[in-house]
């Protein structure tokens, strides 16, 4: 490709990933995908939305005992995994519980990001703005869930 200009780079956001954070990203992805983890071809159906909910329940149960940096890494891993494998946003049953999960996930992000960068073991120059940009993109995606249906509750992802 062509070299990136300063203007291009001004719109680029980075999340720095050390070994522990990389492990948390991989673990969350593997837990979400289950037996399909590592497969080159993935198959999803409506029941995947329930797998997302189950993984969130497990995550939420782990977080109170986690140190802030580990909590950050686990939240990032889970959120990245459900964003990357977003079929659950489009294929779920009515009344499936996703809006409640997303409200709780946003609350966990809000409380975690209230910690200092040093407590979370993230840098202020790259990772914090990168995660904030990622969460804004995730918010845009999830707040569009069921937008075409009048009888479904609107999702709000108030992470800030």
Coordinates of N, CA, C and O in Angstrom, one line a residue:
X1 N 0.8 -1.2 0.0 CA 0.0 0.0 0.0 C 0.8 1.3 0.0 O 2.1 1.2 0.1
X2 N 0.2 2.3 0.0 CA 0.8 3.6 -0.1 C 1.3 4.0 1.3 O 0.7 3.6 2.3
X3 N 2.3 4.8 1.4 CA 2.8 5.3 2.7 C 1.6 6.1 3.4 O 0.9 6.8 2.7
X4 N 1.5 6.0 4.7 CA 0.5 6.8 5.4 C 1.0 8.2 5.7 O 2.1 8.4 6.1
X5 N 0.1 9.2 5.5 CA 0.4 10.6 5.7 C 0.2 10.9 7.2 O -0.4 10.1 7.9
X6 N 0.7 12.1 7.6 CA 0.4 12.5 8.9 C -1.1 12.6 9.2 O -1.5 12.3 10.3
X7 N -1.8 13.0 8.2 CA -3.3 13.1 8.4 C -3.9 11.8 8.6 O -4.8 11.6 9.5
X8 N -3.4 10.8 7.8 CA -3.9 9.4 8.1 C -3.6 8.9 9.5 O -4.4 8.4 10.2
X9 N -2.4 9.2 9.9 CA -1.9 8.7 11.2 C -2.7 9.5 12.4 O -2.8 8.9 13.4
X10 N -3.1 10.7 12.1 CA -3.8 11.4 13.1 C -5.2 10.7 13.5 O -5.7 11.0 14.6
X11 N -5.7 9.9 12.6 CA -6.9 9.2 12.8 C -6.7 7.8 13.3 O -7.7 7.0 13.5
X12 N -5.5 7.4 13.5 CA -5.2 6.0 13.9 C -5.1 5.9 15.4 O -4.6 6.8 16.1
X13 N -5.7 4.9 15.9 CA -5.6 4.6 17.4 C -5.0 3.3 17.6 O -5.3 2.3 16.9
X14 N -4.2 3.2 18.7 CA -3.5 2.0 19.0 C -3.8 1.5 20.4 O -4.0 2.4 21.3
X15 N -3.9 0.2 20.6 CA -4.0 -0.3 21.9 C -2.8 -1.2 22.1 O -2.6 -2.2 21.3
X16 N -1.9 -0.8 23.0 CA -0.7 -1.6 23.2 C -1.0 -2.9 23.9 O -1.7 -2.9 24.9
X17 N -0.4 -4.0 23.5 CA -0.8 -5.3 24.0 C 0.5 -6.0 24.4 O 1.4 -6.3 23.6
X18 N 0.6 -6.2 25.8 CA 1.8 -7.0 26.3 C 1.3 -8.5 26.3 O 0.2 -8.9 25.9
X19 N 2.2 -9.4 26.8 CA 1.9 -10.8 26.8 C 0.6 -11.1 27.6 O -0.2 -11.9 27.2
X20 N 0.5 -10.5 28.8 CA -0.7 -10.8 29.6 C -2.0 -10.3 28.9 O -3.0 -11.1 29.0
X21 N -2.0 -9.2 28.3 CA -3.2 -8.7 27.6 C -3.4 -9.6 26.4 O -4.6 -9.9 26.1
X22 N -2.4 -10.0 25.7 CA -2.6 -10.9 24.5 C -3.2 -12.2 25.0 O -4.1 -12.7 24.3
X23 N -2.8 -12.7 26.1 CA -3.4 -13.9 26.6 C -4.8 -13.7 27.0 O -5.7 -14.6 26.7
X24 N -5.2 -12.6 27.6 CA -6.6 -12.3 27.9 C -7.4 -12.2 26.7 O -8.6 -12.6 26.6
X25 N -6.9 -11.6 25.6 CA -7.6 -11.5 24.3 C -7.9 -12.8 23.7 O -9.0 -13.2 23.3
X26 N -6.8 -13.7 23.7 CA -6.9 -15.0 23.2 C -7.9 -15.9 24.0 O -8.7 -16.6 23.5
X27 N -7.8 -15.8 25.4 CA -8.6 -16.6 26.3 C -10.1 -16.2 26.1 O -11.0 -17.1 26.0
X28 N -10.4 -14.9 25.9 CA -11.8 -14.5 25.8 C -12.4 -15.0 24.4 O -13.5 -15.5 24.4
X29 N -11.5 -14.9 23.4 CA -12.0 -15.4 22.1 C -12.2 -16.9 22.1 O -13.2 -17.4 21.6
X30 N -11.3 -17.6 22.7 CA -11.4 -19.1 22.8 C -12.7 -19.5 23.6 O -13.4 -20.4 23.3
X31 N -12.9 -18.8 24.7 CA -14.0 -19.1 25.6 C -15.3 -18.8 24.8 O -16.3 -19.6 24.9
X32 N -15.4 -17.7 24.1 CA -16.6 -17.4 23.4 C -16.9 -18.4 22.3 O -18.0 -18.8 22.1
X33 N -15.9 -18.8 21.5 CA -16.1 -19.6 20.4 C -16.1 -21.1 20.7 O -16.6 -21.9 19.9
X34 N -15.7 -21.5 21.9 CA -15.7 -22.9 22.4 C -15.0 -23.8 21.4 O -13.9 -23.5 21.0
X35 N -15.7 -24.9 21.0 CA -15.1 -25.9 20.1 C -14.6 -25.3 18.7 O -13.8 -25.9 18.1
X36 N -15.2 -24.2 18.4 CA -14.9 -23.6 17.1 C -13.6 -22.7 17.1 O -13.1 -22.3 16.1
X37 N -13.1 -22.5 18.3 CA -11.9 -21.6 18.4 C -10.8 -22.2 17.6 O -10.5 -23.4 17.6
X38 N -10.1 -21.4 16.8 CA -9.0 -21.8 16.0 C -9.4 -22.4 14.6 O -8.6 -22.6 13.8
X39 N -10.7 -22.6 14.4 CA -11.2 -23.1 13.1 C -11.1 -22.0 12.1 O -11.3 -20.8 12.4
X40 N -10.9 -22.3 10.9 CA -10.8 -21.4 9.8 C -12.2 -21.0 9.3 O -12.3 -19.9 8.6
X41 N -13.2 -21.8 9.5 CA -14.5 -21.6 9.0 C -15.4 -21.7 10.2 O -15.5 -22.7 10.9
X42 N -16.2 -20.6 10.6 CA -17.0 -20.6 11.8 C -18.5 -20.7 11.3 O -18.9 -20.1 10.4
X43 N -19.3 -21.4 12.1 CA -20.7 -21.6 11.9 C -21.4 -21.0 13.1 O -21.1 -21.3 14.3
X44 N -22.4 -20.1 12.9 CA -23.2 -19.5 14.0 C -24.7 -19.7 13.7 O -25.1 -19.8 12.5
X45 N -25.4 -19.7 14.8 CA -26.9 -19.7 14.6 C -27.4 -18.8 15.8 O -26.7 -18.2 16.6
X46 N -28.7 -18.8 15.9 CA -29.4 -18.0 16.9 C -28.9 -18.3 18.4 O -28.8 -17.4 19.2
X47 N -28.6 -19.5 18.6 CA -28.1 -19.9 20.0 C -26.8 -19.2 20.4 O -26.5 -19.2 21.6
X48 N -26.1 -18.7 19.4 CA -24.8 -18.0 19.8 C -25.1 -16.8 20.7 O -24.2 -16.5 21.5
X49 N -26.2 -16.2 20.5 CA -26.5 -15.0 21.4 C -26.5 -15.5 22.9 O -26.2 -14.7 23.8
X50 N -27.0 -16.7 23.1 CA -27.0 -17.2 24.5 C -25.6 -17.6 25.0 O -25.3 -17.5 26.1
X51 N -24.7 -18.0 24.0 CA -23.3 -18.2 24.4 C -22.7 -16.9 24.8 O -21.9 -16.9 25.8
X52 N -23.0 -15.8 24.2 CA -22.5 -14.5 24.5 C -22.9 -14.2 26.0 O -22.1 -13.7 26.8
X53 N -24.2 -14.4 26.2 CA -24.7 -14.1 27.6 C -24.1 -15.0 28.6 O -23.7 -14.5 29.7
X54 N -23.9 -16.2 28.4 CA -23.2 -17.1 29.3 C -21.8 -16.7 29.6 O -21.3 -16.7 30.7
X55 N -21.1 -16.3 28.6 CA -19.7 -15.9 28.8 C -19.6 -14.6 29.6 O -18.7 -14.4 30.4
X56 N -20.6 -13.7 29.4 CA -20.7 -12.5 30.2 C -20.9 -12.8 31.6 O -20.3 -12.2 32.5
X57 N -21.8 -13.7 31.9 CA -22.1 -14.1 33.3 C -20.8 -14.6 33.9 O -20.5 -14.2 35.1
X58 N -20.0 -15.5 33.2 CA -18.7 -16.0 33.8 C -17.8 -14.8 34.0 O -17.1 -14.7 35.0
X59 N -17.7 -13.9 33.0 CA -16.8 -12.7 33.1 C -17.2 -11.9 34.3 O -16.3 -11.5 35.1
X60 N -18.4 -11.6 34.4 CA -18.9 -10.7 35.5 C -18.6 -11.3 36.9 O -18.3 -10.6 37.9
X61 N -18.7 -12.7 37.0 CA -18.4 -13.4 38.2 C -16.9 -13.3 38.6 O -16.5 -13.3 39.7
X62 N -16.0 -13.3 37.5 CA -14.6 -13.2 37.8 C -14.1 -11.8 38.1 O -13.1 -11.7 38.8
X63 N -14.7 -10.8 37.7 CA -14.2 -9.4 37.8 C -14.1 -8.9 39.2 O -13.1 -8.2 39.5
X64 N -15.0 -9.2 40.1 CA -14.8 -8.6 41.4 C -13.5 -8.9 42.2 O -13.0 -8.1 42.9
X65 N -13.0 -10.1 41.9 CA -11.8 -10.6 42.5 C -10.5 -10.2 41.7 O -9.4 -10.4 42.2
X66 N -10.7 -9.7 40.5 CA -9.5 -9.4 39.7 C -9.0 -8.0 40.1 O -9.7 -7.1 40.4
X67 N -7.6 -7.9 40.0 CA -7.0 -6.6 40.2 C -7.4 -5.7 39.0 O -7.7 -6.2 37.9
X68 N -7.3 -4.4 39.1 CA -7.8 -3.5 38.1 C -7.2 -3.8 36.7 O -7.9 -3.7 35.7
X69 N -5.9 -4.0 36.6 CA -5.3 -4.3 35.3 C -5.8 -5.5 34.7 O -6.0 -5.6 33.5
X70 N -6.0 -6.6 35.5 CA -6.5 -7.8 35.0 C -8.0 -7.6 34.6 O -8.4 -8.2 33.6
X71 N -8.7 -6.9 35.3 CA -10.1 -6.6 35.0 C -10.2 -5.8 33.6 O -11.0 -6.2 32.8
X72 N -9.3 -4.9 33.4 CA -9.2 -4.2 32.2 C -9.0 -5.1 31.0 O -9.7 -5.1 30.0
X73 N -8.0 -6.0 31.2 CA -7.6 -6.9 30.1 C -8.8 -7.9 29.8 O -9.0 -8.2 28.7
X74 N -9.4 -8.4 30.9 CA -10.6 -9.3 30.6 C -11.7 -8.6 30.0 O -12.4 -9.2 29.1
X75 N -12.0 -7.4 30.4 CA -13.1 -6.7 29.7 C -12.7 -6.4 28.2 O -13.6 -6.5 27.3
X76 N -11.5 -6.0 28.0 CA -11.1 -5.8 26.6 C -11.2 -7.1 25.8 O -11.7 -7.1 24.7
X77 N -10.7 -8.2 26.3 CA -10.8 -9.4 25.6 C -12.2 -9.8 25.3 O -12.5 -10.2 24.1
X78 N -13.1 -9.8 26.3 CA -14.5 -10.1 26.0 C -15.2 -9.2 25.0 O -15.8 -9.7 24.1
X79 N -15.0 -7.9 25.2 CA -15.6 -6.9 24.3 C -15.1 -7.1 22.9 O -15.9 -7.0 21.9
X80 N -13.8 -7.3 22.8 CA -13.3 -7.4 21.4 C -13.8 -8.7 20.8 O -14.2 -8.7 19.6
X81 N -13.9 -9.8 21.6 CA -14.4 -11.1 21.0 C -15.9 -10.9 20.5 O -16.2 -11.4 19.4
X82 N -16.7 -10.3 21.3 CA -18.1 -10.2 20.9 C -18.3 -9.2 19.8 O -19.3 -9.2 19.0
X83 N -17.4 -8.2 19.7 CA -17.4 -7.3 18.6 C -16.9 -7.9 17.3 O -17.5 -7.7 16.2
X84 N -15.9 -8.7 17.4 CA -15.4 -9.4 16.2 C -16.3 -10.5 15.7 O -16.4 -10.7 14.5
X85 N -17.0 -11.2 16.6 CA -18.0 -12.2 16.2 C -19.4 -11.7 16.5 O -20.0 -12.2 17.5
X86 N -19.8 -10.8 15.7 CA -21.0 -10.0 16.1 C -22.3 -10.5 15.5 O -23.4 -9.9 15.6
X87 N -22.3 -11.8 15.1 CA -23.6 -12.4 14.6 C -24.7 -12.3 15.7 O -25.9 -12.2 15.3
X88 N -24.4 -12.3 16.9 CA -25.4 -12.3 18.0 C -26.1 -11.0 18.0 O -27.3 -10.9 18.5
X89 N -25.5 -9.9 17.4 CA -26.2 -8.6 17.3 C -27.4 -8.7 16.3 O -28.3 -7.9 16.5
X90 N -27.2 -9.6 15.4 CA -28.2 -9.6 14.3 C -29.1 -10.8 14.3 O -30.2 -10.8 13.7
X91 N -28.7 -11.9 15.0 CA -29.5 -13.1 15.1 C -29.7 -13.5 16.5 O -28.8 -14.2 17.1
X92 N -30.8 -13.1 17.1 CA -31.2 -13.4 18.4 C -32.7 -13.4 18.5 O -33.4 -12.9 17.7
X93 N -33.2 -14.1 19.6 CA -34.6 -14.1 19.8 C -35.1 -12.9 20.5 O -34.3 -12.2 21.2
X94 N -36.4 -12.6 20.4 CA -37.0 -11.4 21.1 C -36.9 -11.7 22.6 O -37.1 -12.9 23.0
X95 N -36.5 -10.7 23.4 CA -36.5 -10.9 24.8 C -35.3 -11.7 25.3 O -35.3 -12.3 26.3
X96 N -34.2 -11.7 24.5 CA -33.0 -12.6 24.8 C -32.1 -12.1 25.9 O -31.3 -12.8 26.4
X97 N -32.3 -10.9 26.3 CA -31.5 -10.4 27.5 C -30.3 -9.6 27.1 O -29.5 -9.1 28.0
X98 N -30.0 -9.4 25.9 CA -28.8 -8.6 25.4 C -28.8 -7.2 25.9 O -27.7 -6.8 26.4
X99 N -29.9 -6.5 25.9 CA -29.8 -5.1 26.4 C -29.4 -5.0 27.8 O -28.6 -4.1 28.2
X100 N -29.8 -5.9 28.7 CA -29.4 -5.9 30.1 C -27.9 -6.2 30.2 O -27.2 -5.6 31.0
X101 N -27.4 -7.2 29.4 CA -26.0 -7.5 29.5 C -25.2 -6.3 29.1 O -24.2 -6.0 29.7
X102 N -25.6 -5.7 28.0 CA -24.8 -4.5 27.5 C -24.8 -3.4 28.5 O -23.8 -2.7 28.6
X103 N -25.9 -3.2 29.1 CA -26.0 -2.1 30.2 C -25.0 -2.4 31.3 O -24.2 -1.5 31.8
X104 N -24.9 -3.7 31.7 CA -24.0 -4.1 32.8 C -22.5 -4.0 32.3 O -21.6 -3.6 33.0
X105 N -22.3 -4.4 31.0 CA -21.0 -4.3 30.4 C -20.5 -2.9 30.4 O -19.3 -2.6 30.8
X106 N -21.3 -2.0 30.0 CA -21.0 -0.5 29.9 C -20.6 0.0 31.3 O -19.7 0.7 31.5
X107 N -21.4 -0.5 32.3 CA -21.2 -0.1 33.7 C -19.8 -0.6 34.2 O -19.1 0.1 34.9
X108 N -19.5 -1.8 33.8 CA -18.2 -2.4 34.2 C -17.0 -1.6 33.5 O -16.0 -1.3 34.2
X109 N -17.2 -1.2 32.3 CA -16.2 -0.4 31.6 C -16.1 1.0 32.3 O -14.9 1.4 32.5
X110 N -17.2 1.6 32.6 CA -17.1 2.9 33.2 C -16.4 2.9 34.5 O -15.5 3.7 34.8
X111 N -16.7 1.9 35.4 CA -16.0 1.8 36.6 C -14.5 1.5 36.5 O -13.7 2.0 37.2
X112 N -14.2 0.6 35.5 CA -12.8 0.2 35.3 C -12.0 1.4 34.8 O -10.9 1.7 35.2
X113 N -12.6 2.1 33.8 CA -11.8 3.3 33.2 C -11.7 4.5 34.2 O -11.0 5.4 33.9
X114 N -12.5 4.4 35.3 CA -12.3 5.5 36.3 C -11.0 5.4 37.0 O -10.6 6.3 37.7
X115 N -10.4 4.2 36.9 CA -9.1 4.0 37.5 C -8.0 4.7 36.8 O -8.2 5.1 35.6
X116 N -6.9 5.0 37.4 CA -5.8 5.7 36.8 C -5.1 4.8 35.7 O -5.2 3.5 35.8
X117 N -4.4 5.4 34.8 CA -3.7 4.6 33.8 C -2.7 3.7 34.5 O -2.5 2.5 34.0
X118 N -2.0 4.2 35.4 CA -0.9 3.4 36.1 C -1.6 2.2 36.8 O -1.0 1.1 36.8
X119 N -2.7 2.4 37.4 CA -3.4 1.3 38.1 C -3.8 0.2 37.1 O -3.8 -1.0 37.4
X120 N -4.3 0.7 35.9 CA -4.7 -0.3 34.9 C -3.6 -0.8 34.1 O -3.8 -1.7 33.2
X121 N -2.4 -0.3 34.3 CA -1.2 -0.6 33.5 C -1.4 -0.4 32.0 O -1.1 -1.2 31.2
X122 N -1.9 0.8 31.7 CA -2.1 1.2 30.3 C -1.4 2.6 30.2 O -1.2 3.3 31.2
X123 N -1.1 2.9 29.0 CA -0.5 4.2 28.7 C -1.5 5.2 28.3 O -2.5 4.9 27.7
X124 N -1.3 6.5 28.6 CA -2.2 7.6 28.3 C -2.1 8.0 26.8 O -3.1 8.5 26.3
X125 N -1.0 7.8 26.2 CA -0.8 8.3 24.9 C -1.5 7.4 23.8 O -2.1 7.9 22.9
X126 N -1.4 6.1 24.0 CA -2.0 5.2 23.0 C -3.1 4.4 23.5 O -4.2 4.4 22.9
X127 N -3.0 3.6 24.5 CA -4.0 2.6 24.9 C -5.3 3.2 25.4 O -6.3 2.8 24.9
X128 N -5.2 4.2 26.3 CA -6.5 4.8 26.7 C -7.3 5.4 25.5 O -8.4 5.0 25.4
X129 N -6.7 6.2 24.7 CA -7.5 6.7 23.6 C -7.9 5.6 22.6 O -9.0 5.7 22.0
X130 N -7.0 4.6 22.5 CA -7.4 3.5 21.6 C -8.6 2.7 22.1 O -9.5 2.4 21.3
X131 N -8.6 2.5 23.4 CA -9.8 1.8 24.0 C -11.0 2.6 23.9 O -12.1 2.1 23.6
X132 N -10.9 3.9 24.2 CA -12.0 4.8 24.1 C -12.6 4.8 22.7 O -13.8 4.8 22.5
X133 N -11.7 4.9 21.7 CA -12.2 4.8 20.3 C -12.9 3.5 20.0 O -14.0 3.5 19.4
X134 N -12.3 2.4 20.4 CA -12.9 1.1 20.3 C -14.3 1.0 20.9 O -15.2 0.5 20.3
X135 N -14.4 1.5 22.1 CA -15.7 1.5 22.8 C -16.7 2.4 22.1 O -17.9 2.0 22.1
X136 N -16.3 3.5 21.6 CA -17.2 4.3 20.8 C -17.7 3.5 19.6 O -18.9 3.6 19.2
X137 N -16.8 2.8 18.9 CA -17.2 2.0 17.7 C -18.2 0.9 18.2 O -19.2 0.6 17.5
X138 N -17.9 0.3 19.3 CA -18.7 -0.8 19.8 C -20.1 -0.3 20.2 O -21.1 -0.9 19.9
X139 N -20.1 0.9 20.8 CA -21.3 1.6 21.2 C -22.2 1.8 20.0 O -23.4 1.5 20.0
X140 N -21.6 2.3 18.9 CA -22.3 2.6 17.7 C -23.0 1.3 17.1 O -24.1 1.3 16.7
X141 N -22.2 0.2 17.2 CA -22.7 -1.1 16.7 C -23.8 -1.6 17.5 O -24.9 -2.0 17.0
X142 N -23.7 -1.6 18.8 CA -24.7 -2.2 19.7 C -26.0 -1.4 19.8 O -27.0 -1.9 20.0
X143 N -25.8 -0.1 19.7 CA -27.0 0.8 19.8 C -27.8 0.7 18.5 O -28.9 1.2 18.5
X144 N -27.3 0.1 17.5 CA -28.1 -0.1 16.3 C -28.8 -1.5 16.3 O -29.6 -1.7 15.4
X145 N -28.6 -2.3 17.3 CA -29.3 -3.6 17.4 C -30.8 -3.3 17.5 O -31.3 -2.5 18.3
X146 N -31.5 -4.0 16.7 CA -33.0 -4.0 16.6 C -33.6 -2.6 16.3 O -34.7 -2.3 16.7
X147 N -32.8 -1.7 15.7 CA -33.2 -0.4 15.4 C -34.4 -0.4 14.5 O -35.3 0.6 14.5
X148 N -34.6 -1.4 13.7 CA -35.7 -1.5 12.8 C -37.0 -2.1 13.3 O -38.0 -2.2 12.6
X149 N -37.0 -2.4 14.6 CA -38.1 -3.1 15.2 C -38.7 -2.2 16.3 O -38.0 -1.9 17.3
X150 N -39.9 -1.8 16.2 CA -40.6 -0.9 17.2 C -40.8 -1.6 18.5 O -40.9 -0.9 19.6
X151 N -41.0 -2.9 18.5 CA -41.4 -3.6 19.7 C -40.2 -4.1 20.6 O -40.3 -4.7 21.6
X152 N -38.9 -3.7 20.2 CA -37.7 -4.1 20.9 C -37.2 -2.9 21.6 O -37.1 -1.8 21.1
X153 N -36.7 -3.2 22.9 CA -36.1 -2.1 23.6 C -34.8 -1.6 23.0 O -34.1 -2.4 22.4
X154 N -34.6 -0.3 23.0 CA -33.3 0.2 22.4 C -32.2 0.0 23.3 O -32.3 0.1 24.5
X155 N -31.1 -0.4 22.8 CA -29.9 -0.7 23.5 C -29.2 0.6 23.8 O -29.0 1.5 22.9
X156 N -28.7 0.8 25.0 CA -27.9 1.9 25.4 C -26.6 1.4 25.9 O -26.6 0.5 26.8
X157 N -25.5 1.9 25.5 CA -24.2 1.5 26.0 C -23.4 2.7 26.5 O -22.6 3.3 25.8
X158 N -23.8 3.1 27.7 CA -23.2 4.3 28.4 C -21.9 4.0 29.1 O -21.9 3.9 30.3
X159 N -20.9 3.8 28.4 CA -19.6 3.4 29.0 C -18.9 4.6 29.6 O -17.9 4.5 30.4
X160 N -19.2 5.9 29.2 CA -18.5 7.1 29.7 C -19.2 7.6 30.9 O -20.4 7.6 31.1

